[in-house]
Amino acid sequence: SSGFLEPYLKPLVGAWLYYDSAWWTVVGFLGGGLFSARFLIQWLATEKNKRLTVPPAFWYCSFWGSVINVIYLVHVDKAPLILMNAFLPFLYLRNLIYLGRAEQKTLRG
């Protein structure tokens, strides 16, 4: 039986997206690991500074981890999982844009 997006994506991108392989498991672990690493990064930065700190690496891990997770979830093709996570990369990208703007203002003085 086809999943949520398979009838639409398979004709566009091919069947590779829906093949079950060890590589897809690696992609799933990579996305989850990268996304989870952000908490370790934030905790270590907070301990180092002795105050609540959210370093730029937190937002990069959030963005790239969520992008890889969404790619993996499209492979898994379960509607609730895709819909719960599809917005996250846009949210984290927005934060990275704000971070970049703040750095530009700092450089300009």
PDB file of C-alpha atoms in Angstrom:
ATOM      1  CA  SER A   1       0.000   0.000   0.000  1.00  0.00           C
ATOM      2  CA  SER A   2       1.223   3.467  -0.791  1.00  0.00           C
ATOM      3  CA  GLY A   3       1.765   6.091   1.859  1.00  0.00           C
ATOM      4  CA  PHE A   4       0.738   9.688   2.235  1.00  0.00           C
ATOM      5  CA  LEU A   5       3.049  11.286  -0.367  1.00  0.00           C
ATOM      6  CA  GLU A   6       4.247   8.273  -2.358  1.00  0.00           C
ATOM      7  CA  PRO A   7       1.571   8.497  -5.080  1.00  0.00           C
ATOM      8  CA  TYR A   8       2.658  12.092  -5.775  1.00  0.00           C
ATOM      9  CA  LEU A   9       6.424  11.932  -5.240  1.00  0.00           C
ATOM     10  CA  LYS A  10       7.281   8.555  -6.763  1.00  0.00           C
ATOM     11  CA  PRO A  11       6.451   9.665 -10.332  1.00  0.00           C
ATOM     12  CA  LEU A  12       8.462  12.873  -9.795  1.00  0.00           C
ATOM     13  CA  VAL A  13      11.607  11.609  -8.038  1.00  0.00           C
ATOM     14  CA  GLY A  14      11.553   7.877  -8.679  1.00  0.00           C
ATOM     15  CA  ALA A  15      11.320   4.832  -6.466  1.00  0.00           C
ATOM     16  CA  TRP A  16      14.668   5.371  -4.655  1.00  0.00           C
ATOM     17  CA  LEU A  17      12.946   7.482  -2.005  1.00  0.00           C
ATOM     18  CA  TYR A  18      10.856   4.508  -0.931  1.00  0.00           C
ATOM     19  CA  TYR A  19      13.442   1.709  -1.043  1.00  0.00           C
ATOM     20  CA  ASP A  20      14.112   0.322   2.401  1.00  0.00           C
ATOM     21  CA  SER A  21      17.855   0.199   3.010  1.00  0.00           C
ATOM     22  CA  ALA A  22      20.489   0.592   5.697  1.00  0.00           C
ATOM     23  CA  TRP A  23      21.304   4.016   4.224  1.00  0.00           C
ATOM     24  CA  TRP A  24      17.884   5.328   5.176  1.00  0.00           C
ATOM     25  CA  THR A  25      18.485   4.089   8.717  1.00  0.00           C
ATOM     26  CA  VAL A  26      21.772   6.031   8.728  1.00  0.00           C
ATOM     27  CA  VAL A  27      19.941   9.139   7.486  1.00  0.00           C
ATOM     28  CA  GLY A  28      17.382   8.739  10.298  1.00  0.00           C
ATOM     29  CA  PHE A  29      20.086   8.394  12.953  1.00  0.00           C
ATOM     30  CA  LEU A  30      22.056  11.309  11.493  1.00  0.00           C
ATOM     31  CA  GLY A  31      19.047  13.643  11.611  1.00  0.00           C
ATOM     32  CA  GLY A  32      18.055  12.559  15.107  1.00  0.00           C
ATOM     33  CA  GLY A  33      21.619  12.776  16.374  1.00  0.00           C
ATOM     34  CA  LEU A  34      22.245  16.206  14.914  1.00  0.00           C
ATOM     35  CA  PHE A  35      18.952  17.515  16.235  1.00  0.00           C
ATOM     36  CA  SER A  36      19.634  16.070  19.697  1.00  0.00           C
ATOM     37  CA  ALA A  37      23.204  17.420  19.765  1.00  0.00           C
ATOM     38  CA  ARG A  38      21.806  20.934  19.998  1.00  0.00           C
ATOM     39  CA  PHE A  39      20.778  20.309  23.598  1.00  0.00           C
ATOM     40  CA  LEU A  40      24.282  19.166  24.528  1.00  0.00           C
ATOM     41  CA  ILE A  41      25.742  22.238  22.814  1.00  0.00           C
ATOM     42  CA  GLN A  42      23.363  24.558  24.649  1.00  0.00           C
ATOM     43  CA  TRP A  43      24.006  22.886  28.003  1.00  0.00           C
ATOM     44  CA  LEU A  44      27.801  23.070  27.613  1.00  0.00           C
ATOM     45  CA  ALA A  45      27.656  26.736  26.557  1.00  0.00           C
ATOM     46  CA  THR A  46      25.448  27.556  29.546  1.00  0.00           C
ATOM     47  CA  GLU A  47      27.804  25.771  31.940  1.00  0.00           C
ATOM     48  CA  LYS A  48      30.820  27.541  30.443  1.00  0.00           C
ATOM     49  CA  ASN A  49      29.221  30.998  30.744  1.00  0.00           C
ATOM     50  CA  LYS A  50      27.477  30.288  34.067  1.00  0.00           C
ATOM     51  CA  ARG A  51      24.277  31.759  32.622  1.00  0.00           C
ATOM     52  CA  LEU A  52      21.658  30.676  30.114  1.00  0.00           C
ATOM     53  CA  THR A  53      23.298  30.737  26.682  1.00  0.00           C
ATOM     54  CA  VAL A  54      21.997  29.714  23.276  1.00  0.00           C
ATOM     55  CA  PRO A  55      25.003  29.669  20.924  1.00  0.00           C
ATOM     56  CA  PRO A  56      24.728  29.908  17.126  1.00  0.00           C
ATOM     57  CA  ALA A  57      25.654  26.208  16.834  1.00  0.00           C
ATOM     58  CA  PHE A  58      22.357  25.409  18.572  1.00  0.00           C
ATOM     59  CA  TRP A  59      20.418  26.983  15.697  1.00  0.00           C
ATOM     60  CA  TYR A  60      22.562  25.334  13.014  1.00  0.00           C
ATOM     61  CA  CYS A  61      22.044  21.903  14.600  1.00  0.00           C
ATOM     62  CA  SER A  62      18.328  22.672  14.917  1.00  0.00           C
ATOM     63  CA  PHE A  63      18.041  23.639  11.249  1.00  0.00           C
ATOM     64  CA  TRP A  64      20.122  20.875   9.669  1.00  0.00           C
ATOM     65  CA  GLY A  65      18.827  18.207  12.048  1.00  0.00           C
ATOM     66  CA  SER A  66      15.231  19.146  11.256  1.00  0.00           C
ATOM     67  CA  VAL A  67      15.914  19.222   7.482  1.00  0.00           C
ATOM     68  CA  ILE A  68      17.420  15.723   7.592  1.00  0.00           C
ATOM     69  CA  ASN A  69      14.578  14.523   9.824  1.00  0.00           C
ATOM     70  CA  VAL A  70      11.965  15.809   7.372  1.00  0.00           C
ATOM     71  CA  ILE A  71      13.749  14.081   4.484  1.00  0.00           C
ATOM     72  CA  TYR A  72      13.778  10.859   6.478  1.00  0.00           C
ATOM     73  CA  LEU A  73      10.121  11.272   7.443  1.00  0.00           C
ATOM     74  CA  VAL A  74       9.154  11.763   3.793  1.00  0.00           C
ATOM     75  CA  HIS A  75      10.887   8.409   3.180  1.00  0.00           C
ATOM     76  CA  VAL A  76       8.902   6.843   6.063  1.00  0.00           C
ATOM     77  CA  ASP A  77       5.805   8.505   4.539  1.00  0.00           C
ATOM     78  CA  LYS A  78       3.564   8.775   7.574  1.00  0.00           C
ATOM     79  CA  ALA A  79       1.317  11.841   7.428  1.00  0.00           C
ATOM     80  CA  PRO A  80       1.277  12.720  11.158  1.00  0.00           C
ATOM     81  CA  LEU A  81       5.072  12.636  11.408  1.00  0.00           C
ATOM     82  CA  ILE A  82       5.593  14.668   8.251  1.00  0.00           C
ATOM     83  CA  LEU A  83       3.020  17.283   9.221  1.00  0.00           C
ATOM     84  CA  MET A  84       4.349  17.596  12.799  1.00  0.00           C
ATOM     85  CA  ASN A  85       7.894  18.273  11.558  1.00  0.00           C
ATOM     86  CA  ALA A  86       7.558  19.990   8.175  1.00  0.00           C
ATOM     87  CA  PHE A  87       7.388  23.511   9.638  1.00  0.00           C
ATOM     88  CA  LEU A  88      10.463  23.209  11.878  1.00  0.00           C
ATOM     89  CA  PRO A  89      13.177  23.880   9.259  1.00  0.00           C
ATOM     90  CA  PHE A  90      11.446  27.164   8.359  1.00  0.00           C
ATOM     91  CA  LEU A  91      11.301  28.208  11.998  1.00  0.00           C
ATOM     92  CA  TYR A  92      14.997  27.475  12.556  1.00  0.00           C
ATOM     93  CA  LEU A  93      15.968  29.111   9.261  1.00  0.00           C
ATOM     94  CA  ARG A  94      14.163  32.263  10.395  1.00  0.00           C
ATOM     95  CA  ASN A  95      16.236  32.230  13.581  1.00  0.00           C
ATOM     96  CA  LEU A  96      19.435  31.805  11.556  1.00  0.00           C
ATOM     97  CA  ILE A  97      18.442  34.787   9.393  1.00  0.00           C
ATOM     98  CA  TYR A  98      17.904  36.893  12.524  1.00  0.00           C
ATOM     99  CA  LEU A  99      21.239  35.682  13.867  1.00  0.00           C
ATOM    100  CA  GLY A 100      22.965  36.702  10.627  1.00  0.00           C
ATOM    101  CA  ARG A 101      21.349  40.139  10.715  1.00  0.00           C
ATOM    102  CA  ALA A 102      22.487  40.663  14.298  1.00  0.00           C
ATOM    103  CA  GLU A 103      26.040  39.688  13.368  1.00  0.00           C
ATOM    104  CA  GLN A 104      25.980  42.121  10.429  1.00  0.00           C
ATOM    105  CA  LYS A 105      24.857  44.950  12.726  1.00  0.00           C
ATOM    106  CA  THR A 106      27.651  44.085  15.142  1.00  0.00           C
ATOM    107  CA  LEU A 107      30.248  44.154  12.356  1.00  0.00           C
ATOM    108  CA  ARG A 108      28.983  47.516  11.086  1.00  0.00           C
ATOM    109  CA  GLY A 109      29.198  49.007  14.557  1.00  0.00           C
TER     110      GLY A 109
END
